[in-house]
mmCIF file of C-alpha atoms in Angstrom:
data_model
loop_
_atom_site.group_PDB
_atom_site.id
_atom_site.type_symbol
_atom_site.label_atom_id
_atom_site.label_comp_id
_atom_site.label_asym_id
_atom_site.label_seq_id
_atom_site.Cartn_x
_atom_site.Cartn_y
_atom_site.Cartn_z
ATOM 1 C CA MET A 1 96.032 -40.963 18.677
ATOM 2 C CA ALA A 2 94.720 -42.640 15.517
ATOM 3 C CA PHE A 3 95.483 -46.062 17.000
ATOM 4 C CA SER A 4 93.783 -45.091 20.257
ATOM 5 C CA GLU A 5 90.649 -43.977 18.392
ATOM 6 C CA GLN A 6 90.634 -47.178 16.347
ATOM 7 C CA ASN A 7 91.040 -49.229 19.506
ATOM 8 C CA ARG A 8 88.085 -47.475 21.144
ATOM 9 C CA LYS A 9 85.905 -48.090 18.103
ATOM 10 C CA GLY A 10 86.931 -51.731 18.084
ATOM 11 C CA THR A 11 86.056 -52.080 21.768
ATOM 12 C CA VAL A 12 82.627 -50.520 21.299
ATOM 13 C CA SER A 13 81.980 -52.675 18.231
ATOM 14 C CA GLY A 14 82.960 -55.785 20.189
ATOM 15 C CA ILE A 15 80.600 -54.906 23.043
ATOM 16 C CA ILE A 16 77.729 -54.303 20.605
ATOM 17 C CA PHE A 17 78.537 -57.585 18.878
ATOM 18 C CA VAL A 18 78.288 -59.449 22.193
ATOM 19 C CA ALA A 19 75.071 -57.590 23.066
ATOM 20 C CA ILE A 20 73.457 -58.749 19.809
ATOM 21 C CA PHE A 21 74.283 -62.352 20.667
ATOM 22 C CA ALA A 22 72.945 -61.859 24.201
ATOM 23 C CA ALA A 23 69.710 -60.375 22.852
ATOM 24 C CA ALA A 24 69.244 -63.415 20.633
ATOM 25 C CA ALA A 25 69.916 -65.732 23.590
ATOM 26 C CA THR A 26 67.347 -63.829 25.653
ATOM 27 C CA MET A 27 64.699 -64.209 22.961
ATOM 28 C CA ILE A 28 65.418 -67.929 22.582
ATOM 29 C CA ALA A 29 65.162 -68.432 26.355
ATOM 30 C CA ASP A 30 61.751 -66.744 26.276
ATOM 31 C CA ILE A 31 60.321 -69.374 23.913
ATOM 32 C CA SER A 32 57.745 -71.444 25.811
ATOM 33 C CA ALA A 33 59.370 -74.819 25.098
ATOM 34 C CA VAL A 34 62.773 -73.576 26.233
ATOM 35 C CA LYS A 35 61.372 -71.781 29.274
ATOM 36 C CA SER A 36 59.577 -74.959 30.401
ATOM 37 C CA LEU A 37 62.954 -76.704 30.647
ATOM 38 C CA GLY A 38 64.305 -74.033 32.997
ATOM 39 C CA ILE A 39 67.181 -73.179 30.641
ATOM 40 C CA SER A 40 68.405 -69.673 31.379
ATOM 41 C CA PRO A 41 69.618 -67.187 28.750
ATOM 42 C CA LEU A 42 73.059 -67.414 30.394
ATOM 43 C CA VAL A 43 73.366 -71.025 29.275
ATOM 44 C CA ILE A 44 72.056 -70.288 25.784
ATOM 45 C CA GLY A 45 74.465 -67.361 25.541
ATOM 46 C CA ILE A 46 77.542 -69.448 26.247
ATOM 47 C CA VAL A 47 76.419 -72.114 23.770
ATOM 48 C CA MET A 48 76.021 -69.460 21.089
ATOM 49 C CA GLY A 49 79.381 -67.958 22.031
ATOM 50 C CA ILE A 50 81.106 -71.331 21.775
ATOM 51 C CA PHE A 51 79.505 -71.929 18.373
ATOM 52 C CA TYR A 52 80.862 -68.585 17.185
ATOM 53 C CA ALA A 53 84.330 -69.274 18.590
ATOM 54 C CA ASN A 54 84.663 -72.519 16.667
ATOM 55 C CA THR A 55 83.044 -71.494 13.387
ATOM 56 C CA LEU A 56 82.927 -67.767 12.600
ATOM 57 C CA HIS A 57 85.747 -66.467 14.757
ATOM 58 C CA ASN A 58 88.133 -65.717 11.902
ATOM 59 C CA ASN A 59 85.493 -63.716 10.007
ATOM 60 C CA VAL A 60 85.218 -61.006 12.677
ATOM 61 C CA PRO A 61 87.685 -58.077 12.912
ATOM 62 C CA SER A 62 90.424 -58.756 15.464
ATOM 63 C CA GLU A 63 89.944 -55.237 16.878
ATOM 64 C CA TRP A 64 86.635 -56.388 18.354
ATOM 65 C CA SER A 65 88.400 -58.783 20.708
ATOM 66 C CA THR A 66 88.968 -56.019 23.266
ATOM 67 C CA GLY A 67 85.210 -55.425 23.478
ATOM 68 C CA ILE A 68 84.563 -59.138 23.858
ATOM 69 C CA THR A 69 87.134 -59.301 26.659
ATOM 70 C CA PHE A 70 85.598 -56.235 28.300
ATOM 71 C CA SER A 71 82.206 -57.943 28.301
ATOM 72 C CA GLY A 72 83.626 -61.070 29.897
ATOM 73 C CA LYS A 73 85.528 -59.186 32.612
ATOM 74 C CA LYS A 74 84.273 -55.689 33.454
ATOM 75 C CA ILE A 75 80.600 -56.135 32.610
ATOM 76 C CA LEU A 76 80.700 -59.419 34.526
ATOM 77 C CA ARG A 77 81.782 -57.751 37.786
ATOM 78 C CA PHE A 78 79.174 -55.019 37.392
ATOM 79 C CA ALA A 79 76.434 -57.605 36.818
ATOM 80 C CA ILE A 80 77.444 -59.662 39.854
ATOM 81 C CA VAL A 81 77.168 -56.577 42.083
ATOM 82 C CA PHE A 82 73.617 -55.861 40.912
ATOM 83 C CA TYR A 83 72.699 -59.518 41.382
ATOM 84 C CA GLY A 84 72.224 -58.426 44.994
ATOM 85 C CA PHE A 85 68.872 -56.895 44.007
ATOM 86 C CA ARG A 86 67.477 -60.422 43.776
ATOM 87 C CA ILE A 87 67.621 -61.121 47.505
ATOM 88 C CA THR A 88 66.997 -59.506 50.869
ATOM 89 C CA PHE A 89 68.239 -60.316 54.342
ATOM 90 C CA GLN A 90 64.582 -60.652 55.376
ATOM 91 C CA GLN A 91 64.158 -63.588 53.002
ATOM 92 C CA ILE A 92 67.113 -65.327 54.578
ATOM 93 C CA ALA A 93 65.707 -64.731 58.070
ATOM 94 C CA ASP A 94 62.279 -66.067 57.064
ATOM 95 C CA VAL A 95 63.605 -69.498 56.162
ATOM 96 C CA GLY A 96 65.030 -69.920 59.636
ATOM 97 C CA MET A 97 68.160 -71.541 60.998
ATOM 98 C CA SER A 98 67.477 -74.877 59.305
ATOM 99 C CA GLY A 99 67.585 -73.353 55.814
ATOM 100 C CA PHE A 100 70.681 -71.343 56.666
ATOM 101 C CA MET A 101 72.547 -74.357 58.051
ATOM 102 C CA VAL A 102 71.644 -76.573 55.105
ATOM 103 C CA SER A 103 72.886 -73.847 52.737
ATOM 104 C CA LEU A 104 76.128 -73.356 54.654
ATOM 105 C CA ILE A 105 76.919 -77.062 55.004
ATOM 106 C CA MET A 106 76.102 -77.985 51.420
ATOM 107 C CA LEU A 107 77.992 -75.027 49.970
ATOM 108 C CA SER A 108 81.169 -75.600 51.968
ATOM 109 C CA THR A 109 81.261 -79.394 51.673
ATOM 110 C CA THR A 110 80.456 -79.412 47.953
ATOM 111 C CA PHE A 111 83.100 -76.811 47.132
ATOM 112 C CA ILE A 112 85.783 -78.553 49.171
ATOM 113 C CA LEU A 113 84.844 -82.012 47.864
ATOM 114 C CA GLY A 114 84.709 -80.898 44.237
ATOM 115 C CA SER A 115 87.989 -78.979 44.396
ATOM 116 C CA TYR A 116 89.775 -81.881 46.091
ATOM 117 C CA LEU A 117 88.435 -84.594 43.797
ATOM 118 C CA GLY A 118 89.021 -82.579 40.648
ATOM 119 C CA TYR A 119 92.570 -81.506 41.476
ATOM 120 C CA LYS A 120 93.935 -84.349 43.575
ATOM 121 C CA ILE A 121 92.043 -87.432 42.404
ATOM 122 C CA PHE A 122 91.045 -86.771 38.797
ATOM 123 C CA LYS A 123 94.113 -84.590 38.051
ATOM 124 C CA MET A 124 92.250 -81.618 36.633
ATOM 125 C CA GLU A 125 93.862 -78.214 36.360
ATOM 126 C CA LYS A 126 93.290 -76.443 39.698
ATOM 127 C CA ASP A 127 91.321 -73.467 38.358
ATOM 128 C CA THR A 128 88.994 -75.716 36.385
ATOM 129 C CA ALA A 129 88.387 -77.899 39.441
ATOM 130 C CA MET A 130 87.510 -74.887 41.593
ATOM 131 C CA LEU A 131 85.256 -73.349 38.948
ATOM 132 C CA THR A 132 83.394 -76.630 38.533
ATOM 133 C CA ALA A 133 83.051 -76.931 42.303
ATOM 134 C CA SER A 134 81.762 -73.371 42.702
ATOM 135 C CA GLY A 135 79.043 -73.930 40.108
ATOM 136 C CA ALA A 136 77.724 -77.009 41.915
ATOM 137 C CA ALA A 137 78.167 -75.531 45.395
ATOM 138 C CA VAL A 138 76.511 -72.142 44.973
ATOM 139 C CA CYS A 139 74.321 -71.093 42.073
ATOM 140 C CA GLY A 140 75.380 -72.666 38.830
ATOM 141 C CA ALA A 141 76.601 -70.553 35.938
ATOM 142 C CA ALA A 142 76.401 -67.266 37.886
ATOM 143 C CA ALA A 143 78.710 -68.685 40.577
ATOM 144 C CA VAL A 144 81.188 -69.853 37.959
ATOM 145 C CA LEU A 145 81.154 -66.349 36.485
ATOM 146 C CA ALA A 146 81.704 -64.788 39.897
ATOM 147 C CA THR A 147 84.576 -67.127 40.767
ATOM 148 C CA GLU A 148 86.374 -66.721 37.436
ATOM 149 C CA PRO A 149 87.837 -63.237 38.114
ATOM 150 C CA VAL A 150 89.031 -64.263 41.584
ATOM 151 C CA LEU A 151 90.981 -67.167 40.087
ATOM 152 C CA LYS A 152 91.925 -65.116 37.002
ATOM 153 C CA ALA A 153 91.005 -68.228 35.016
ATOM 154 C CA GLU A 154 90.902 -68.489 31.237
ATOM 155 C CA GLY A 155 87.568 -68.419 29.436
ATOM 156 C CA HIS A 156 87.660 -72.008 28.202
ATOM 157 C CA LYS A 157 88.006 -73.252 31.796
ATOM 158 C CA THR A 158 84.870 -71.341 32.701
ATOM 159 C CA ALA A 159 83.079 -72.929 29.754
ATOM 160 C CA ILE A 160 84.014 -76.412 30.979
ATOM 161 C CA ALA A 161 82.620 -75.650 34.441
ATOM 162 C CA VAL A 162 79.411 -74.191 33.020
ATOM 163 C CA SER A 163 78.882 -77.227 30.786
ATOM 164 C CA MET A 164 79.031 -79.482 33.853
ATOM 165 C CA VAL A 165 76.530 -77.248 35.657
ATOM 166 C CA VAL A 166 74.181 -77.433 32.692
ATOM 167 C CA LEU A 167 74.434 -81.221 32.415
ATOM 168 C CA PHE A 168 73.904 -82.188 36.038
ATOM 169 C CA GLY A 169 71.611 -79.272 36.872
ATOM 170 C CA THR A 170 69.305 -80.356 34.060
ATOM 171 C CA ILE A 171 69.369 -83.956 35.325
ATOM 172 C CA SER A 172 68.446 -82.672 38.795
ATOM 173 C CA MET A 173 65.524 -80.701 37.434
ATOM 174 C CA PHE A 174 63.942 -83.874 36.048
ATOM 175 C CA LEU A 175 65.105 -86.250 38.798
ATOM 176 C CA TYR A 176 63.840 -84.440 41.909
ATOM 177 C CA PRO A 177 60.104 -84.352 41.030
ATOM 178 C CA VAL A 178 60.272 -88.086 40.258
ATOM 179 C CA LEU A 179 62.033 -88.779 43.564
ATOM 180 C CA TYR A 180 59.405 -86.801 45.466
ATOM 181 C CA ALA A 181 56.395 -88.385 43.781
ATOM 182 C CA SER A 182 57.660 -91.971 43.776
ATOM 183 C CA ILE A 183 59.726 -92.230 46.972
ATOM 184 C CA ILE A 184 59.775 -89.225 49.317
ATOM 185 C CA GLU A 185 56.093 -88.275 49.566
ATOM 186 C CA PRO A 186 54.602 -91.781 49.972
ATOM 187 C CA ALA A 187 57.405 -92.989 52.277
ATOM 188 C CA THR A 188 57.268 -93.108 56.058
ATOM 189 C CA GLY A 189 60.032 -92.544 58.568
ATOM 190 C CA PHE A 190 63.414 -91.147 57.530
ATOM 191 C CA LEU A 191 62.740 -91.187 53.764
ATOM 192 C CA HIS A 192 59.636 -89.015 54.094
ATOM 193 C CA MET A 193 59.843 -85.238 53.741
ATOM 194 C CA THR A 194 57.217 -82.586 54.340
ATOM 195 C CA PRO A 195 56.711 -80.089 51.489
ATOM 196 C CA GLN A 196 58.756 -77.504 53.393
ATOM 197 C CA GLU A 197 61.587 -79.968 54.041
ATOM 198 C CA PHE A 198 61.619 -80.973 50.384
ATOM 199 C CA GLY A 199 61.746 -77.293 49.425
ATOM 200 C CA ILE A 200 64.795 -76.813 51.666
ATOM 201 C CA TYR A 201 66.358 -79.920 50.095
ATOM 202 C CA VAL A 202 65.743 -78.601 46.582
ATOM 203 C CA GLY A 203 67.058 -75.113 47.350
ATOM 204 C CA GLY A 204 70.109 -76.470 49.132
ATOM 205 C CA THR A 205 71.255 -78.902 46.452
ATOM 206 C CA ILE A 206 70.171 -77.947 42.917
ATOM 207 C CA HIS A 207 72.529 -75.884 40.778
ATOM 208 C CA GLU A 208 70.683 -73.052 38.980
ATOM 209 C CA VAL A 209 68.054 -70.707 40.421
ATOM 210 C CA ALA A 210 65.836 -71.363 37.398
ATOM 211 C CA GLN A 211 66.089 -75.098 37.987
ATOM 212 C CA VAL A 212 65.126 -74.656 41.648
ATOM 213 C CA VAL A 213 62.032 -72.723 40.597
ATOM 214 C CA ALA A 214 61.158 -75.371 38.022
ATOM 215 C CA VAL A 215 61.187 -78.355 40.422
ATOM 216 C CA PRO A 216 58.268 -77.388 42.745
ATOM 217 C CA ALA A 217 56.351 -76.265 39.657
ATOM 218 C CA SER A 218 56.778 -79.795 38.283
ATOM 219 C CA VAL A 219 55.361 -81.452 41.400
ATOM 220 C CA VAL A 220 51.621 -81.969 40.993
ATOM 221 C CA GLY A 221 49.672 -80.261 43.765
ATOM 222 C CA ALA A 222 52.769 -78.833 45.429
ATOM 223 C CA PRO A 223 51.827 -76.306 48.146
ATOM 224 C CA ALA A 224 53.243 -72.769 48.080
ATOM 225 C CA GLU A 225 55.491 -73.486 51.088
ATOM 226 C CA MET A 226 57.506 -75.940 48.996
ATOM 227 C CA ALA A 227 58.320 -73.360 46.325
ATOM 228 C CA ASN A 228 58.888 -70.555 48.844
ATOM 229 C CA SER A 229 61.283 -72.621 50.959
ATOM 230 C CA ALA A 230 63.169 -73.779 47.873
ATOM 231 C CA VAL A 231 63.688 -70.282 46.493
ATOM 232 C CA ILE A 232 64.641 -68.697 49.839
ATOM 233 C CA VAL A 233 67.192 -71.404 50.651
ATOM 234 C CA LYS A 234 68.584 -71.127 47.141
ATOM 235 C CA MET A 235 68.965 -67.366 47.483
ATOM 236 C CA THR A 236 70.658 -67.917 50.843
ATOM 237 C CA ARG A 237 73.230 -69.992 48.972
ATOM 238 C CA VAL A 238 73.528 -67.211 46.408
ATOM 239 C CA ILE A 239 74.400 -64.550 48.967
ATOM 240 C CA MET A 240 76.958 -66.887 50.543
ATOM 241 C CA ILE A 241 79.022 -66.589 47.394
ATOM 242 C CA ALA A 242 80.433 -63.296 48.694
ATOM 243 C CA PRO A 243 82.059 -64.681 51.887
ATOM 244 C CA MET A 244 83.101 -67.774 49.924
ATOM 245 C CA LEU A 245 84.956 -65.643 47.369
ATOM 246 C CA ILE A 246 86.593 -63.570 50.098
ATOM 247 C CA ALA A 247 87.749 -66.776 51.822
ATOM 248 C CA LEU A 248 88.987 -68.073 48.469
ATOM 249 C CA GLY A 249 90.911 -64.838 47.911
ATOM 250 C CA ILE A 250 92.616 -65.232 51.285
ATOM 251 C CA TYR A 251 93.467 -68.865 50.508
ATOM 252 C CA LEU A 252 94.923 -68.008 47.100
ATOM 253 C CA SER A 253 97.026 -65.197 48.596
ATOM 254 C CA MET A 254 98.439 -67.526 51.230
ATOM 255 C CA GLN A 255 99.138 -70.202 48.622
ATOM 256 C CA ALA A 256 100.893 -67.670 46.401
ATOM 257 C CA LYS A 257 103.145 -66.616 49.260
ATOM 258 C CA LYS A 258 103.857 -70.226 50.204
ATOM 259 C CA SER A 259 104.705 -71.354 46.683
ATOM 260 C CA GLY A 260 106.711 -68.240 45.880
ATOM 261 C CA GLY A 261 108.635 -68.215 49.121
ATOM 262 C CA ALA A 262 107.891 -64.525 49.538
ATOM 263 C CA THR A 263 108.502 -62.823 52.834
ATOM 264 C CA GLY A 264 106.412 -60.246 54.620
ATOM 265 C CA PRO A 265 102.677 -60.130 55.141
ATOM 266 C CA VAL A 266 100.327 -61.979 52.823
ATOM 267 C CA LYS A 267 98.830 -59.694 50.194
ATOM 268 C CA LEU A 268 95.078 -60.135 50.498
ATOM 269 C CA VAL A 269 93.268 -60.096 47.178
ATOM 270 C CA ILE A 270 89.724 -59.071 48.089
ATOM 271 C CA PRO A 271 87.110 -59.553 45.375
ATOM 272 C CA TRP A 272 85.494 -56.167 45.967
ATOM 273 C CA PHE A 273 82.620 -56.925 43.625
ATOM 274 C CA ALA A 274 81.592 -59.650 46.119
ATOM 275 C CA VAL A 275 81.664 -57.125 48.966
ATOM 276 C CA TYR A 276 79.609 -54.680 46.896
ATOM 277 C CA PHE A 277 77.223 -57.549 46.153
ATOM 278 C CA ILE A 278 76.517 -57.919 49.896
ATOM 279 C CA GLY A 279 76.077 -54.156 50.178
ATOM 280 C CA MET A 280 73.610 -54.164 47.298
ATOM 281 C CA ALA A 281 71.628 -56.983 48.932
ATOM 282 C CA GLY A 282 71.602 -54.972 52.163
ATOM 283 C CA PHE A 283 70.352 -51.905 50.317
ATOM 284 C CA ASN A 284 67.664 -54.005 48.646
ATOM 285 C CA SER A 285 66.636 -55.240 52.100
ATOM 286 C CA LEU A 286 65.667 -51.673 53.040
ATOM 287 C CA GLN A 287 63.006 -51.817 50.300
ATOM 288 C CA LEU A 288 63.577 -48.216 49.314
ATOM 289 C CA VAL A 289 63.248 -48.987 45.618
ATOM 290 C CA PRO A 290 59.764 -49.798 44.222
ATOM 291 C CA GLN A 291 59.352 -53.451 43.258
ATOM 292 C CA ASN A 292 58.585 -52.653 39.625
ATOM 293 C CA VAL A 293 61.922 -50.815 39.401
ATOM 294 C CA VAL A 294 63.703 -53.754 41.050
ATOM 295 C CA ASP A 295 62.145 -56.070 38.474
ATOM 296 C CA VAL A 296 63.521 -53.902 35.667
ATOM 297 C CA ILE A 297 66.968 -53.848 37.312
ATOM 298 C CA ASN A 298 66.923 -57.648 37.546
ATOM 299 C CA GLU A 299 65.961 -57.985 33.887
ATOM 300 C CA ILE A 300 68.818 -55.685 32.856
ATOM 301 C CA ASP A 301 71.171 -57.573 35.164
ATOM 302 C CA THR A 302 70.195 -60.905 33.605
ATOM 303 C CA PHE A 303 70.967 -59.437 30.191
ATOM 304 C CA LEU A 304 74.393 -58.222 31.385
ATOM 305 C CA LEU A 305 75.137 -61.668 32.845
ATOM 306 C CA THR A 306 74.113 -63.171 29.522
ATOM 307 C CA MET A 307 76.532 -60.826 27.762
ATOM 308 C CA ALA A 308 79.331 -61.919 30.088
ATOM 309 C CA MET A 309 78.537 -65.584 29.573
ATOM 310 C CA THR A 310 78.364 -65.126 25.803
ATOM 311 C CA ALA A 311 81.721 -63.347 25.806
ATOM 312 C CA LEU A 312 83.302 -66.196 27.768
ATOM 313 C CA GLY A 313 81.893 -68.649 25.254
ATOM 314 C CA MET A 314 83.445 -66.597 22.456
ATOM 315 C CA GLY A 315 86.841 -67.276 23.987
ATOM 316 C CA THR A 316 86.281 -71.015 24.073
ATOM 317 C CA ILE A 317 88.174 -72.942 21.415
ATOM 318 C CA PHE A 318 87.679 -76.700 21.440
ATOM 319 C CA SER A 319 91.335 -77.331 20.668
ATOM 320 C CA LYS A 320 92.159 -76.081 24.176
ATOM 321 C CA PHE A 321 90.207 -79.015 25.629
ATOM 322 C CA LYS A 322 92.591 -81.622 24.238
ATOM 323 C CA GLY A 323 94.050 -83.864 26.900
ATOM 324 C CA LEU A 324 91.410 -82.952 29.469
ATOM 325 C CA GLY A 325 89.616 -86.296 29.212
ATOM 326 C CA LEU A 326 86.685 -87.236 31.409
ATOM 327 C CA ALA A 327 88.002 -85.593 34.580
ATOM 328 C CA PRO A 328 85.395 -82.767 34.619
ATOM 329 C CA LEU A 329 82.599 -85.299 34.126
ATOM 330 C CA TYR A 330 83.878 -87.495 36.963
ATOM 331 C CA THR A 331 84.266 -84.504 39.279
ATOM 332 C CA ALA A 332 80.844 -83.032 38.549
ATOM 333 C CA GLY A 333 79.285 -86.493 38.765
ATOM 334 C CA ALA A 334 80.761 -87.103 42.208
ATOM 335 C CA MET A 335 79.442 -83.742 43.426
ATOM 336 C CA PHE A 336 76.032 -84.571 41.951
ATOM 337 C CA VAL A 337 75.881 -87.804 43.957
ATOM 338 C CA TRP A 338 76.856 -85.904 47.100
ATOM 339 C CA LEU A 339 74.234 -83.223 46.494
ATOM 340 C CA VAL A 340 71.428 -85.736 45.909
ATOM 341 C CA ILE A 341 72.247 -88.304 48.611
ATOM 342 C CA GLY A 342 74.345 -86.316 51.065
ATOM 343 C CA GLY A 343 72.056 -83.326 50.699
ATOM 344 C CA PHE A 344 69.032 -85.448 51.574
ATOM 345 C CA VAL A 345 70.670 -86.748 54.753
ATOM 346 C CA ILE A 346 71.940 -83.303 55.770
ATOM 347 C CA THR A 347 68.494 -81.772 55.228
ATOM 348 C CA LYS A 348 66.766 -84.442 57.308
ATOM 349 C CA VAL A 349 69.255 -84.123 60.169
ATOM 350 C CA ILE A 350 69.274 -80.315 60.222
ATOM 351 C CA THR A 351 65.481 -79.951 60.019
ATOM 352 C CA ALA A 352 65.135 -82.477 62.859
ATOM 353 C CA ILE A 353 67.505 -80.417 65.022
ATOM 354 C CA PHE A 354 66.063 -76.979 64.239
#
């Protein structure tokens, strides 16, 4: 019983320890200079966690590790479920079939391309390839976090994927306004996009939600329809993470049976937190909860996601990266090219059809 009590205290202490880091990350993200760059507290949290893991790790009681693990696993699933309060089915309907199709095509092609290139071409470990692909395909760091428990991947693999999201998502945030001002807006014919089309393009191809919000805000004189289209299409991609994770669970179950030579029906591993995420979005669509309460829920949820990200960073030891080479950079770079160029073509074709 004494050991059990000590273990509980260690777990609680570990959770509080992570929460302190997350609070610091939240305050840093709220600094004007940092906020203007569109850097979310999730990203700051994992950077702080990685710093801790490679400097101060040995100075913290080992009993706290259970609380850190709890934050990176259990709190993560809880936070993903409540992420559903950020979107409604009405928002998805408002953007129309063109936004939906761009989201669906870019998500599926980017995930498949990234997973294939990372695993087959650049010889990355399979989990790392899929995590990197999910971050580029769906919604950046949050998608990596959501995919991690389905793959049962180690924390340092998640950190690699998040670092690629940060790198190329940040490049996108600065590149897209320049592309619009210098090429897309003044062009005629195929290269030209209306503000709404450009918003769909931004929402369908940029990694993080914060980065999507930042791009229209960086375009001088951008009309509201650009920002609205960008955010709605982006949130359409976000909600698609649930069916993507369910499909991934089915694929992994079938692969496990195939590789293990097991007989009998395939055991389906359903990521229930993804199903609950859809249910939460559906509940939010009923608009039964006052908006000010929803805003508070979203702020708390962001903090919980920051805790999860920080905890994953705390499990990231640089020595585990040895031998990995430039494969993650090549994989993420290839997906970035597809998102920028392929995404432009897909957006133009789909908006012309619908």
